Coordinates of C-alpha atoms and ligand atoms in Angstrom, one line a residue:
M1 CA -25.1 -6.2 13.9
V2 CA -23.7 -7.0 10.5
F3 CA -23.6 -4.2 7.9
R4 CA -23.5 -5.0 4.2
S5 CA -22.9 -3.4 0.9
P6 CA -25.7 -1.4 -0.9
F7 CA -24.6 -3.5 -4.0
P8 CA -25.6 -7.1 -4.5
D9 CA -22.9 -9.7 -4.3
V10 CA -20.7 -10.2 -7.4
E11 CA -19.5 -13.6 -8.7
I12 CA -15.9 -14.2 -8.0
P13 CA -14.3 -16.3 -10.8
D14 CA -12.2 -19.2 -9.5
V15 CA -9.1 -18.3 -11.5
S16 CA -5.5 -17.2 -10.9
L17 CA -4.6 -13.4 -11.2
H18 CA -2.9 -14.1 -14.5
Q19 CA -6.0 -15.8 -15.9
L20 CA -8.2 -12.9 -14.8
L21 CA -6.0 -10.2 -16.3
F22 CA -4.5 -11.9 -19.3
G23 CA -6.6 -15.1 -20.0
D24 CA -8.3 -13.4 -22.9
I25 CA -6.7 -10.3 -24.3
A26 CA -7.6 -10.9 -27.9
D27 CA -9.7 -7.7 -27.9
R28 CA -6.9 -5.6 -26.6
A29 CA -3.7 -7.2 -27.7
D30 CA -2.8 -4.1 -29.8
R31 CA -3.9 -1.4 -27.4
V32 CA -1.4 0.3 -25.0
A33 CA -1.4 -1.1 -21.5
L34 CA 1.5 0.8 -19.9
I35 CA 3.4 4.0 -20.6
D36 CA 6.6 5.2 -18.9
G37 CA 5.6 8.7 -18.0
M38 CA 9.3 9.7 -17.9
S39 CA 10.4 8.4 -21.3
G40 CA 7.1 8.0 -23.1
A41 CA 7.9 4.4 -24.0
S42 CA 5.0 2.1 -24.0
L43 CA 3.9 -1.6 -24.0
T44 CA 0.8 -3.0 -25.5
Y45 CA -1.3 -5.6 -23.9
G46 CA 0.1 -8.1 -26.4
Q47 CA 3.7 -7.1 -25.7
L48 CA 3.0 -7.2 -21.9
A49 CA 1.5 -10.7 -22.0
G50 CA 4.3 -11.9 -24.2
A51 CA 7.0 -10.5 -21.9
I52 CA 5.3 -12.0 -18.9
D53 CA 5.4 -15.4 -20.6
R54 CA 9.2 -15.0 -21.3
M55 CA 9.7 -13.9 -17.7
A56 CA 7.9 -17.0 -16.4
A57 CA 9.9 -19.2 -18.7
A58 CA 13.2 -17.6 -17.6
L59 CA 12.2 -18.0 -13.9
A60 CA 11.2 -21.7 -14.4
A61 CA 14.5 -22.3 -16.1
R62 CA 16.3 -20.9 -13.0
G63 CA 14.3 -23.3 -10.8
I64 CA 11.8 -20.8 -9.5
G65 CA 8.2 -22.2 -9.2
K66 CA 5.5 -22.9 -6.8
G67 CA 6.4 -22.2 -3.2
D68 CA 9.2 -19.9 -4.1
V69 CA 9.4 -16.2 -3.2
V70 CA 11.0 -13.6 -5.4
G71 CA 11.6 -10.0 -4.2
I72 CA 11.0 -6.8 -6.3
L73 CA 12.7 -3.6 -5.3
S74 CA 11.9 -1.1 -8.0
P75 CA 10.2 2.2 -8.5
N76 CA 7.1 2.2 -10.9
T77 CA 7.9 1.5 -14.5
P78 CA 6.0 -0.6 -17.0
Y79 CA 8.6 -3.3 -16.5
Y80 CA 7.4 -3.6 -12.8
A81 CA 4.2 -5.3 -14.3
V82 CA 6.3 -7.7 -16.4
V83 CA 8.4 -8.9 -13.4
F84 CA 5.4 -9.0 -11.0
H85 CA 3.1 -10.9 -13.3
G86 CA 6.1 -13.1 -14.6
I87 CA 6.7 -14.2 -11.0
L88 CA 3.0 -15.1 -10.5
R89 CA 2.8 -16.8 -13.9
A90 CA 5.7 -19.1 -12.9
G91 CA 3.6 -20.1 -9.8
A92 CA 5.9 -18.2 -7.4
T93 CA 5.0 -15.5 -4.9
A94 CA 6.2 -11.9 -5.3
T95 CA 7.4 -10.0 -2.2
T96 CA 7.2 -6.3 -2.9
I97 CA 9.8 -4.1 -1.1
N98 CA 9.6 -0.4 -0.4
A99 CA 12.0 1.3 -2.9
L100 CA 13.4 3.6 -0.2
Y101 CA 14.4 0.8 2.2
T102 CA 17.9 0.8 3.7
P103 CA 20.2 -2.3 3.0
D104 CA 19.2 -3.7 6.5
E105 CA 15.5 -3.2 5.8
V106 CA 15.8 -4.9 2.4
A107 CA 17.8 -7.7 4.0
H108 CA 15.2 -8.2 6.7
Q109 CA 12.3 -8.6 4.2
L110 CA 14.1 -10.8 1.9
H111 CA 15.3 -13.0 4.7
D112 CA 11.9 -13.1 6.5
A113 CA 10.1 -13.9 3.3
G114 CA 12.6 -16.7 2.4
A115 CA 13.2 -15.0 -1.0
K116 CA 15.4 -16.8 -3.5
M117 CA 15.9 -14.1 -6.0
L118 CA 15.7 -10.3 -6.3
F119 CA 14.7 -8.0 -9.1
T120 CA 16.0 -4.4 -8.8
V121 CA 17.1 -1.4 -10.9
S122 CA 20.6 0.2 -11.2
V123 CA 19.8 3.3 -9.1
L124 CA 18.7 1.2 -6.2
L125 CA 21.7 -1.2 -6.4
P126 CA 23.6 0.6 -3.5
N127 CA 20.9 -0.6 -1.1
A128 CA 19.8 -3.7 -3.0
A129 CA 23.2 -5.4 -3.4
P130 CA 24.2 -5.3 0.4
G131 CA 20.7 -6.1 1.4
A132 CA 20.6 -9.2 -0.9
A133 CA 24.1 -10.2 0.2
K134 CA 23.1 -10.0 4.0
A135 CA 20.0 -12.1 3.3
G136 CA 22.1 -14.7 1.3
V137 CA 20.3 -13.9 -2.0
T138 CA 22.7 -14.3 -4.8
D139 CA 20.5 -14.3 -7.8
V140 CA 20.0 -10.6 -8.4
V141 CA 18.7 -9.2 -11.7
V142 CA 19.2 -5.5 -12.4
L143 CA 16.4 -4.6 -14.9
D144 CA 18.2 -1.8 -16.7
G145 CA 21.5 -3.5 -16.5
A146 CA 24.6 -3.1 -14.3
E147 CA 28.0 -4.7 -14.6
G148 CA 28.1 -8.3 -13.2
Y149 CA 24.3 -8.6 -13.1
P150 CA 21.9 -10.1 -15.6
S151 CA 19.4 -7.5 -17.1
L152 CA 15.7 -7.8 -18.0
G153 CA 16.6 -7.9 -21.7
E154 CA 18.9 -10.9 -21.1
L155 CA 16.3 -12.7 -19.0
L156 CA 13.5 -12.1 -21.6
A157 CA 15.7 -13.3 -24.5
N158 CA 15.1 -17.0 -24.0
D159 CA 13.2 -19.8 -25.7
H160 CA 12.4 -21.9 -22.7
P161 CA 8.9 -23.2 -22.5
V162 CA 6.3 -21.3 -20.5
P163 CA 5.9 -23.4 -17.3
E164 CA 2.6 -25.2 -16.9
V165 CA 1.6 -24.5 -13.3
S166 CA -1.6 -25.3 -11.8
I167 CA -2.7 -22.6 -9.4
N168 CA -5.1 -23.2 -6.6
P169 CA -6.5 -19.7 -6.3
A170 CA -7.8 -20.1 -2.8
E171 CA -4.6 -21.6 -1.4
D172 CA -1.6 -20.3 -3.4
I173 CA 0.0 -17.1 -2.2
A174 CA 0.4 -14.6 -5.0
V175 CA 1.9 -11.8 -3.1
L176 CA 3.6 -11.1 0.2
P177 CA 3.6 -7.4 0.9
Y178 CA 4.7 -6.4 4.4
S179 CA 2.5 -4.7 6.9
S180 CA 2.7 -4.2 10.7
G181 CA -1.0 -4.6 11.0
T182 CA -2.3 -3.6 14.4
T183 CA 0.9 -4.1 16.4
A184 CA 4.7 -4.9 16.4
L185 CA 7.0 -5.2 13.5
P186 CA 6.2 -5.6 9.8
K187 CA 5.0 -9.1 8.8
G188 CA 4.5 -10.9 5.5
V189 CA 0.8 -10.5 4.5
M190 CA -0.2 -13.8 2.6
L191 CA -2.6 -12.7 -0.1
T192 CA -3.8 -15.6 -2.3
H193 CA -4.8 -15.3 -5.9
R194 CA -8.4 -15.5 -4.7
N195 CA -7.9 -12.5 -2.4
L196 CA -6.5 -10.4 -5.2
V197 CA -9.0 -11.6 -7.9
A198 CA -11.9 -11.1 -5.5
N199 CA -10.9 -7.5 -4.6
L200 CA -10.6 -6.5 -8.2
V201 CA -14.1 -7.9 -9.0
Q202 CA -15.6 -6.6 -5.8
C203 CA -14.5 -3.0 -6.8
G204 CA -16.4 -3.4 -10.2
P205 CA -19.7 -1.9 -9.1
I206 CA -17.8 1.0 -7.2
L207 CA -15.6 1.8 -10.3
S208 CA -18.5 2.0 -12.7
D209 CA -17.1 4.8 -14.8
V210 CA -13.8 3.0 -15.7
G211 CA -13.1 1.0 -18.8
P212 CA -10.8 0.7 -21.7
H213 CA -11.0 4.5 -22.2
T214 CA -9.5 5.0 -18.7
R215 CA -6.0 6.5 -18.3
I216 CA -4.6 6.0 -14.9
L217 CA -1.7 8.0 -13.4
A218 CA 0.3 5.6 -11.4
V219 CA 2.7 7.5 -9.1
L220 CA 1.6 5.7 -5.9
P221 CA 4.2 2.9 -5.6
F222 CA 3.3 -0.6 -6.9
F223 CA 5.1 -2.1 -3.9
H224 CA 2.4 -0.8 -1.7
I225 CA -1.0 -2.7 -1.9
Y226 CA -2.9 0.5 -3.1
G227 CA -0.6 1.0 -6.0
M228 CA -0.3 -2.7 -6.7
Q229 CA -4.0 -3.5 -6.8
V230 CA -6.0 -0.3 -7.4
L231 CA -3.6 1.3 -9.9
M232 CA -1.6 -1.5 -11.7
N233 CA -3.8 -4.5 -11.5
N234 CA -7.1 -2.8 -11.7
G235 CA -5.9 -0.6 -14.6
L236 CA -4.9 -3.8 -16.5
Y237 CA -8.1 -5.7 -15.4
I238 CA -10.3 -2.9 -17.0
G239 CA -8.2 -2.8 -20.1
G240 CA -7.1 0.8 -19.5
V241 CA -3.8 2.6 -19.9
V242 CA -1.5 2.8 -16.8
V243 CA 1.0 5.7 -16.9
T244 CA 3.8 5.1 -14.5
L245 CA 5.9 7.7 -12.6
P246 CA 8.9 6.5 -10.4
K247 CA 8.3 9.2 -7.7
F248 CA 6.2 12.1 -6.7
E249 CA 7.6 15.4 -7.9
L250 CA 4.8 18.0 -8.4
P251 CA 6.0 19.5 -11.8
E252 CA 6.5 16.0 -13.3
F253 CA 3.2 14.8 -11.9
L254 CA 1.4 17.8 -13.4
R255 CA 3.3 17.5 -16.7
V256 CA 2.3 13.8 -17.1
I257 CA -1.4 14.5 -16.3
A258 CA -1.4 17.2 -19.0
E259 CA 0.6 15.4 -21.6
H260 CA -0.8 11.9 -21.2
K261 CA -4.3 13.2 -20.4
T262 CA -4.8 10.9 -17.5
D263 CA -8.4 11.1 -16.4
R264 CA -8.1 9.1 -13.2
V265 CA -5.5 10.1 -10.7
Y266 CA -4.9 8.2 -7.5
I267 CA -3.2 10.0 -4.6
A268 CA -2.6 9.9 -0.9
P269 CA -3.7 13.0 1.0
P270 CA -0.3 15.0 1.0
V271 CA -0.7 15.3 -2.8
A272 CA -4.0 17.1 -2.3
V273 CA -2.2 19.6 -0.2
A274 CA 0.2 20.4 -3.1
L275 CA -2.8 20.5 -5.5
A276 CA -4.7 22.9 -3.4
K277 CA -1.9 25.3 -2.5
H278 CA 1.0 25.3 -4.9
P279 CA 1.1 28.1 -7.4
I280 CA 2.5 26.0 -10.3
V281 CA -0.6 24.0 -10.5
D282 CA -2.2 26.8 -12.5
K283 CA 0.4 26.5 -15.2
Y284 CA -0.8 23.1 -16.4
D285 CA -3.8 22.1 -18.4
L286 CA -5.4 19.6 -16.1
S287 CA -8.7 19.4 -17.8
A288 CA -8.2 15.7 -18.7
M289 CA -8.3 14.8 -15.0
K290 CA -11.9 13.9 -14.4
M291 CA -11.5 12.0 -11.0
L292 CA -9.0 12.4 -8.2
F293 CA -9.2 9.5 -5.8
S294 CA -7.5 9.6 -2.4
G295 CA -6.8 6.8 0.1
A296 CA -4.2 5.4 2.6
A297 CA -4.7 8.1 5.2
P298 CA -7.6 10.5 6.2
L299 CA -8.5 13.2 3.7
D300 CA -9.5 16.5 5.1
E301 CA -12.9 17.6 3.7
D302 CA -12.1 21.3 3.4
L303 CA -8.8 20.5 1.6
A304 CA -10.6 18.2 -0.8
D305 CA -13.2 20.9 -1.5
A306 CA -10.4 23.4 -2.2
V307 CA -8.8 21.0 -4.8
K308 CA -12.1 20.2 -6.3
K309 CA -12.8 23.9 -6.8
R310 CA -9.4 24.7 -8.1
I311 CA -9.1 21.8 -10.6
G312 CA -12.7 21.3 -11.4
C313 CA -12.5 17.5 -11.1
K314 CA -14.5 15.0 -9.1
I315 CA -13.0 13.7 -5.8
A316 CA -13.6 10.4 -4.1
Q317 CA -12.1 8.6 -1.2
G318 CA -11.4 4.9 -0.5
Y319 CA -10.3 3.1 2.6
G320 CA -8.4 -0.2 2.8
M321 CA -5.6 -2.2 4.5
T322 CA -2.9 -4.5 3.0
E323 CA -4.6 -7.4 4.9
M324 CA -7.8 -6.7 2.9
S325 CA -6.1 -6.8 -0.6
P326 CA -6.8 -3.8 0.1
V327 CA -10.1 -2.1 -0.5
S328 CA -13.1 -2.5 1.8
H329 CA -14.9 0.8 1.4
A330 CA -15.0 3.5 -1.2
I331 CA -17.2 6.4 -2.6
P332 CA -18.8 4.9 -5.7
D333 CA -18.4 6.7 -9.0
G334 CA -21.3 9.0 -9.7
R335 CA -22.1 9.4 -6.0
E336 CA -21.1 13.1 -5.7
D337 CA -23.8 13.4 -3.1
I338 CA -21.6 11.4 -0.6
S339 CA -19.3 13.6 1.5
I340 CA -15.6 13.5 0.5
G341 CA -14.7 13.4 4.2
T342 CA -16.2 9.8 4.3
V343 CA -14.9 6.6 2.9
G344 CA -18.1 5.8 1.2
V345 CA -19.9 2.5 1.3
I346 CA -19.0 -1.2 1.9
I347 CA -17.9 -3.1 -1.2
P348 CA -19.9 -6.2 -2.4
N349 CA -19.3 -9.6 -0.8
L350 CA -18.0 -8.0 2.4
E351 CA -19.6 -8.0 5.8
C352 CA -18.7 -5.4 8.4
R353 CA -19.3 -4.9 12.1
L354 CA -18.5 -2.1 14.5
V355 CA -17.4 -3.2 17.9
D356 CA -16.9 -1.2 21.0
P357 CA -13.2 -2.0 22.0
A358 CA -14.0 -1.4 25.6
T359 CA -17.0 -3.7 25.9
G360 CA -16.6 -6.0 23.0
E361 CA -20.3 -5.2 22.1
D362 CA -21.5 -4.4 18.6
V363 CA -22.6 -0.8 18.1
G364 CA -25.3 0.4 15.8
V365 CA -25.8 3.3 13.3
G366 CA -24.2 6.6 14.5
E367 CA -22.0 5.0 17.1
R368 CA -18.2 4.6 17.2
G369 CA -16.7 1.1 17.0
E370 CA -13.7 -0.7 15.8
L371 CA -14.3 -1.8 12.3
W372 CA -14.3 -5.6 11.7
C373 CA -14.5 -7.1 8.2
K374 CA -15.1 -10.6 6.7
G375 CA -15.1 -11.6 3.1
P376 CA -13.1 -13.1 0.2
N377 CA -10.5 -10.4 0.1
I378 CA -9.3 -10.9 3.7
M379 CA -5.7 -12.3 3.9
K380 CA -4.9 -15.9 4.6
G381 CA -2.7 -14.8 7.5
Y382 CA 0.8 -13.5 8.4
L383 CA 3.7 -15.6 7.1
N384 CA 5.2 -17.8 9.8
N385 CA 3.2 -16.0 12.5
A386 CA 0.2 -17.9 13.8
E387 CA 0.0 -15.8 16.9
A388 CA -0.3 -12.4 15.0
T389 CA -2.7 -14.0 12.6
A390 CA -4.9 -15.1 15.5
A391 CA -4.7 -11.7 17.1
T392 CA -5.9 -10.1 13.9
I393 CA -8.4 -12.5 12.4
D394 CA -10.7 -14.1 15.0
D395 CA -12.1 -17.6 15.1
D396 CA -15.1 -16.6 13.2
G397 CA -13.1 -15.0 10.4
W398 CA -13.5 -11.3 11.3
L399 CA -10.5 -9.2 10.7
H400 CA -10.1 -6.5 13.3
T401 CA -8.8 -3.5 11.5
G402 CA -7.6 -1.4 14.4
D403 CA -9.5 1.6 12.9
V404 CA -12.5 3.2 14.5
A405 CA -15.4 4.0 12.3
V406 CA -19.0 5.3 12.3
I407 CA -21.7 4.2 9.9
D408 CA -24.7 6.4 9.1
A409 CA -28.2 5.4 8.2
D410 CA -27.4 5.4 4.5
G411 CA -24.6 2.9 5.0
V412 CA -21.9 5.6 4.6
V413 CA -18.8 5.0 6.7
S414 CA -16.4 7.5 8.3
I415 CA -13.0 6.6 9.7
V416 CA -12.8 8.6 12.9
D417 CA -9.8 7.2 14.9
R418 CA -7.2 4.4 15.1
V419 CA -6.8 2.1 18.1
K420 CA -3.8 0.3 16.7
E421 CA -0.2 1.4 17.1
L422 CA 0.4 2.1 13.4
I423 CA 1.5 5.6 12.4
K424 CA 0.8 6.7 8.8
Y425 CA 3.4 9.2 7.3
K426 CA 2.1 10.4 3.9
G427 CA 0.2 7.2 3.6
Y428 CA 3.2 5.0 4.3
Q429 CA 3.3 2.6 7.3
V430 CA 5.6 3.5 10.2
P431 CA 5.5 0.9 12.9
P432 CA 6.4 2.5 16.3
A433 CA 7.8 -0.8 17.5
E434 CA 10.5 -0.6 14.8
L435 CA 11.6 2.9 15.7
E436 CA 11.6 2.0 19.4
A437 CA 13.9 -0.9 18.7
V438 CA 16.3 1.4 16.8
L439 CA 16.2 4.0 19.6
L440 CA 17.0 1.4 22.2
T441 CA 20.2 0.5 20.4
H442 CA 21.6 4.0 21.2
A443 CA 24.0 3.8 24.2
E444 CA 22.6 7.0 25.8
I445 CA 19.0 6.0 25.5
A446 CA 17.6 4.2 28.5
D447 CA 14.0 3.8 27.2
A448 CA 11.8 5.1 24.4
A449 CA 8.3 5.0 23.0
V450 CA 6.9 6.4 19.6
I451 CA 3.4 7.6 18.8
G452 CA 1.9 9.6 15.9
V453 CA 1.2 13.3 16.4
R454 CA 0.0 16.0 14.2
D455 CA 2.4 18.6 12.8
A456 CA 1.5 22.3 12.0
D457 CA -0.1 21.2 8.6
G458 CA -2.2 18.5 10.3
E459 CA 0.0 15.7 8.9
E460 CA 0.7 12.7 11.1
V461 CA 4.3 12.4 12.1
P462 CA 6.3 10.0 14.3
K463 CA 7.2 11.5 17.7
A464 CA 9.7 9.8 20.1
F465 CA 9.5 10.0 23.9
V466 CA 13.0 9.4 25.1
V467 CA 14.4 8.6 28.6
R468 CA 18.1 9.5 28.6
Q469 CA 20.8 7.5 30.5
A470 CA 21.7 9.2 33.8
D471 CA 24.6 11.3 32.7
S472 CA 23.7 11.8 29.1
S473 CA 23.1 15.3 27.5
L474 CA 21.8 13.8 24.2
D475 CA 19.7 16.4 22.3
A476 CA 16.6 16.1 20.0
D477 CA 18.7 16.6 16.8
A478 CA 21.1 13.9 17.7
V479 CA 18.1 11.5 18.4
M480 CA 16.6 12.3 15.1
A481 CA 19.9 12.0 13.2
F482 CA 20.5 8.6 14.8
V483 CA 17.1 7.2 13.7
A484 CA 17.4 8.7 10.2
A485 CA 20.8 6.9 9.7
H486 CA 19.0 3.6 10.3
V487 CA 15.6 3.7 8.6
A488 CA 14.0 4.6 5.3
P489 CA 13.2 8.4 5.1
H490 CA 9.4 8.0 5.6
K491 CA 10.1 6.4 9.0
K492 CA 12.2 9.3 10.4
V493 CA 11.4 10.5 13.9
R494 CA 10.2 14.1 13.4
V495 CA 9.6 15.3 17.0
V496 CA 11.4 14.3 20.2
E497 CA 10.5 14.9 23.8
F498 CA 12.7 13.8 26.7
I499 CA 10.8 12.4 29.7
E500 CA 11.5 10.8 33.0
A501 CA 9.9 7.5 32.4
I502 CA 7.8 5.7 29.7
P503 CA 4.4 4.9 31.1
K504 CA 4.0 1.1 31.1
S505 CA 1.4 -1.5 32.2
A506 CA 2.2 -4.0 34.9
A507 CA 3.1 -6.4 32.1
G508 CA 5.6 -3.9 30.7
K509 CA 3.6 -2.8 27.7
I510 CA 4.0 0.8 26.6
L511 CA 0.7 2.7 27.5
R512 CA 0.4 4.6 24.3
K513 CA -2.9 6.0 25.2
D514 CA -1.3 7.7 28.2
L515 CA 1.3 9.3 25.9
R516 CA -1.5 10.3 23.5
A517 CA -3.4 11.8 26.4
R518 CA -0.3 13.7 27.6
E519 CA 0.1 15.0 24.0
Q520 CA -3.5 16.3 24.0
A521 CA -3.0 18.0 27.3
Ligands
4UV1 O1 -2.0 -1.5 5.1 P1 -2.0 -0.1 4.7 O2 -0.6 0.5 4.4 O3 -3.0 0.0 3.4 C1 -3.4 1.1 2.8 C2 -4.4 0.9 1.9 C3 -4.9 2.1 1.2 C4 -6.0 2.1 0.3 C5 -6.6 0.9 -0.1 C6 -7.6 0.9 -1.1 C7 -8.2 2.2 -1.5 O4 -9.1 2.2 -2.4 C8 -7.6 3.3 -1.1 O5 -8.1 4.3 -1.5 C9 -6.6 3.2 -0.2 O6 -2.9 2.2 3.1 O7 -2.6 0.8 5.7 C10 -3.9 0.5 6.3 C11 -4.3 1.7 7.2 O8 -4.3 2.9 6.6 C12 -5.3 3.8 7.2 C13 -6.0 2.9 8.2 O9 -5.5 3.2 9.4 C14 -5.7 1.5 7.7 O10 -5.9 0.5 8.7 N1 -6.1 4.2 6.1 C15 -6.2 3.7 4.8 N2 -7.1 4.4 4.1 C16 -7.6 5.3 4.9 C17 -7.0 5.2 6.2 C18 -8.6 6.4 4.7 N3 -9.2 6.7 3.6 N4 -8.9 7.2 5.9 C19 -8.3 7.0 7.0 N5 -7.4 6.0 7.3

């Protein structure tokens, strides 16, 4: 049974992302596009479009063009948008890297993506420089300047021609964010211009309250698909103002909402915990905040109600996945009748099915099934990995999300479980396979498996089951410290249990469901 959006299909223009966002900015050239929430510095749409042109010209002069990949390792600032859209304007592909990555993690993504160049900022240089060196990337730009590196200002001060590239929106890869999908290690997710353009346009009927008057608080990172598309690109598409913050710190977050009067604030669920509970929230005038929108992990309904009462704003929830560019479901603006514990309705131009993982049969209204989606926002595939692509998108074009959902008679969807390996820590991806590989490099660890468990606050955290070598007296703290030294902070193992043997199938696959059952017992 195929489920569809309550909204009619929308027309998806056959244009590049640059054409969609900046093709005609005559009406908004003098209006502010981006504000740096830390310094207050701003860029108008005209300045932004001009800087993007200069960036594209500089990249073309360095030999970057169609088929090339350029890395971005930077916290959110207005210049992120200049670099990101400059790369796309030059016809190249941007691979966006988690700003907290270790040098090895940076190197791995740059190498896997085949990146030729890297943009970063001075505070991240201690990880960026060795990462780039290990990946053999020698062309590194430090946006705010650092000795021995070209800066953004130097790059933009050029009079090269803007390259004339012809983009094929359905084929050309605009971005290459990394996601582990349903299994194994992170893979490059090939999202075409059409994928990104489609998802912005598909969200139009859902985001019916937004427009040039909208002021978005952008603290969720632009390197992750949610920040990239729903905050940065959608904010620019609607002609709004995007106020950037480089990281989440509650006082700064509250100050910026109050000072910059951001009316639309996008968060992941842990921020809602702070908004519901922290005493300092009462010290700020948050009356400008009309809508708080949560996604990337399940939002607890009681928690959302508590925030709503305390702040007096509307709350909505969306659901998506890197591989879907990313939005597939959301609670539409103005639909306060829909429960905040759900992810709302299907977006236009998208078809969905719910399939029982055990039988492979479609299920109907009110029954649990794995969510499958098909539409113009579904990725082209994983980079250099036809096998993983085929395991995720079937022959008929259905993307298997690995999430279990229920749809009610009104077409409202709830995400109720996950059948894939992925762990979400504060909305960030933690692929268990990556942590297992790190654990197995420890001389005193004979075997290991990682699953997601709930901590005392109900947050999902990575837990390692570890089999020690025969004469080892390794303790939990040592295991956690070992992993922490090798991975970005969000991937840390936070609970350890020593066991006799990891349950495995005859084929040697970790039986995670047995570990989950053991955990529940
Ligand atoms: O690939 P990814 O890291 O992607 C995301 C995307 C989050 C979005 C996208 C559009 C929105 O409008 C929005 O609000 C949030 O996180 O991880 C994808 C997986 O994250 C889980 C689910 O397991 C996905 O397969 N996930 C994302 N959103 C939700 C969620 C949610 N609202 N409830 C439960 N799980």
